[in-house]
C-alpha positions as a Markdown table, in Angstrom:
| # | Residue | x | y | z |
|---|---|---|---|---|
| 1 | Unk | 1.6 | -8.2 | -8.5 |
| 2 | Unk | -2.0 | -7.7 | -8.7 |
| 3 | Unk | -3.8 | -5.0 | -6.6 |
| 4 | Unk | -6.0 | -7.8 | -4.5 |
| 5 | Unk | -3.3 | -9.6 | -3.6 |
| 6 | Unk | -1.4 | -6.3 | -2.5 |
| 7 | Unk | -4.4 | -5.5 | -0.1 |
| 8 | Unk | -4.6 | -8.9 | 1.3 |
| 9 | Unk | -0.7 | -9.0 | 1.8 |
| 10 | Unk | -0.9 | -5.5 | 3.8 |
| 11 | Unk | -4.1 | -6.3 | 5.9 |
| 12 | Unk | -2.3 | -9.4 | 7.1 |
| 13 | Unk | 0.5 | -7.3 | 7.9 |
| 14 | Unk | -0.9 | -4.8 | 9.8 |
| 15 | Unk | -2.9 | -7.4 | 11.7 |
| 16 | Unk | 0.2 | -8.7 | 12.9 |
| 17 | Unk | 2.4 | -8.0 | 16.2 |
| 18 | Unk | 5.5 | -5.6 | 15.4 |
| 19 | Unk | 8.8 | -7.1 | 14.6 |
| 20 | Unk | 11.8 | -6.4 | 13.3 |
| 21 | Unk | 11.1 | -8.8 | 9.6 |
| 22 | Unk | 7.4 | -7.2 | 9.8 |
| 23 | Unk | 9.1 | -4.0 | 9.5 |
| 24 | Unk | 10.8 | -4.7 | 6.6 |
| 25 | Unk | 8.0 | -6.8 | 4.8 |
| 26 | Unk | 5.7 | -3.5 | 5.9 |
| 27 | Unk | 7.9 | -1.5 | 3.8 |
| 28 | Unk | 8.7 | -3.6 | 0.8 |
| 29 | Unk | 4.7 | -4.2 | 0.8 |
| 30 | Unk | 3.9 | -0.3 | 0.8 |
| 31 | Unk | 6.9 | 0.0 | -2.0 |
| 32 | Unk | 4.8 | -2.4 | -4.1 |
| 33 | Unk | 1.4 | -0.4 | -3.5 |
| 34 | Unk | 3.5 | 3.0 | -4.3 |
| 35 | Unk | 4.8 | 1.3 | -7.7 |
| 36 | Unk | 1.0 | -0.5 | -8.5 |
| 37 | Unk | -0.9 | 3.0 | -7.8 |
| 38 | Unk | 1.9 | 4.7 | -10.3 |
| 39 | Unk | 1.2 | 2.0 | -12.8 |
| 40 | Unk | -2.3 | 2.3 | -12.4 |
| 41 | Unk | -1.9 | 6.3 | -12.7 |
| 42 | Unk | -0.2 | 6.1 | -16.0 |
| 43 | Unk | -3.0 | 3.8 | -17.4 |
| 44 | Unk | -5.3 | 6.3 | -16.5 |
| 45 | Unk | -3.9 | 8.9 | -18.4 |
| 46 | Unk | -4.2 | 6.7 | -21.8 |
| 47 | Unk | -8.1 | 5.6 | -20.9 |
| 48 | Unk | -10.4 | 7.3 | -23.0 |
| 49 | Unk | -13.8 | 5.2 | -21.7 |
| 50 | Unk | -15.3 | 7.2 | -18.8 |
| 51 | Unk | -16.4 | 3.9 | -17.1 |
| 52 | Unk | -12.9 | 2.7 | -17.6 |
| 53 | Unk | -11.2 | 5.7 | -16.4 |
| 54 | Unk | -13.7 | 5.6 | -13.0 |
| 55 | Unk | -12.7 | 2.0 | -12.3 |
| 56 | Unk | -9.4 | 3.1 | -12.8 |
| 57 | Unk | -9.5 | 6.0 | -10.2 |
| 58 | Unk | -11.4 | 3.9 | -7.8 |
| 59 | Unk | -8.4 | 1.1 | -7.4 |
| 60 | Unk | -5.9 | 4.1 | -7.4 |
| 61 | Unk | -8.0 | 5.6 | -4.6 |
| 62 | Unk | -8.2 | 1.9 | -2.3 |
| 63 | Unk | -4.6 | 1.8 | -3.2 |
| 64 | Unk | -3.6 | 5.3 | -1.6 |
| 65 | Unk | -5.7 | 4.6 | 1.1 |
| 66 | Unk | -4.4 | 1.1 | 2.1 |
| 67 | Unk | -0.7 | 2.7 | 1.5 |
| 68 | Unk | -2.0 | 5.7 | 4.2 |
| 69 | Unk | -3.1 | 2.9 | 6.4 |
| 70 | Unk | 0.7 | 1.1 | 5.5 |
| 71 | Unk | 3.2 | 4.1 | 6.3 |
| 72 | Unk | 0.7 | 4.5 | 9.3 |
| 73 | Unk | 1.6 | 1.8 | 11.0 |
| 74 | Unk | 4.9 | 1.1 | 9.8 |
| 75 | Unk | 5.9 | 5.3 | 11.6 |
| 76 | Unk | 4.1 | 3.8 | 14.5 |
| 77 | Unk | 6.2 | 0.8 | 15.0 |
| 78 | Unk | 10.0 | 2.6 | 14.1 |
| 79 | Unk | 8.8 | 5.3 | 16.9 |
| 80 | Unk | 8.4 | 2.4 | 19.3 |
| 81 | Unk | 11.4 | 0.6 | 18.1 |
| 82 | Unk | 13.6 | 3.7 | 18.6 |
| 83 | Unk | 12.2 | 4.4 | 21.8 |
| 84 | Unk | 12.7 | 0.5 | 23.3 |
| 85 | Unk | 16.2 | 1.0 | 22.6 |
């Protein structure tokens, strides 16, 4: 899945009220991300072109950010989950 499409899908997500299916779509999401900034991590490491290699690391670095932002929310909404029941 490409990298804008996994920022767009995770916004939407986070704008969203908590529910039990947003959970789970909030975790499968932030499992793509995880997998895409690897991929992108291991293409780094065969770049030789500087300007290559700094696009690169810029997308890995939205990536990690956005997946911050991800888990964020997603600890945020188990903790009130748990404490509802």
């Amino acid at each position: 899945m490409k990298t804008e499409k996994l920022i767009h899908r995770i916004q939407k997500l986070l704008q969203r009220a908590p529910e039990e299916t947003k959970l789970k779509k909030l975790h499968k999401t932030i499992k793509a991300l995880r997998n895409k900034q690897k991929d992108l991590e291991q293409k780094l490491k065969r770049t030789q072109g500087k300007h290559a290699r700094q696009r690169l690391q810029q997308k890995i670095d939205v990536l990690y950010v956005q997946r911050r932002k991800g888990i964020e929310v997603y600890r945020q909404l188990k903790a009130e989950r748990r404490e509802a029941a």
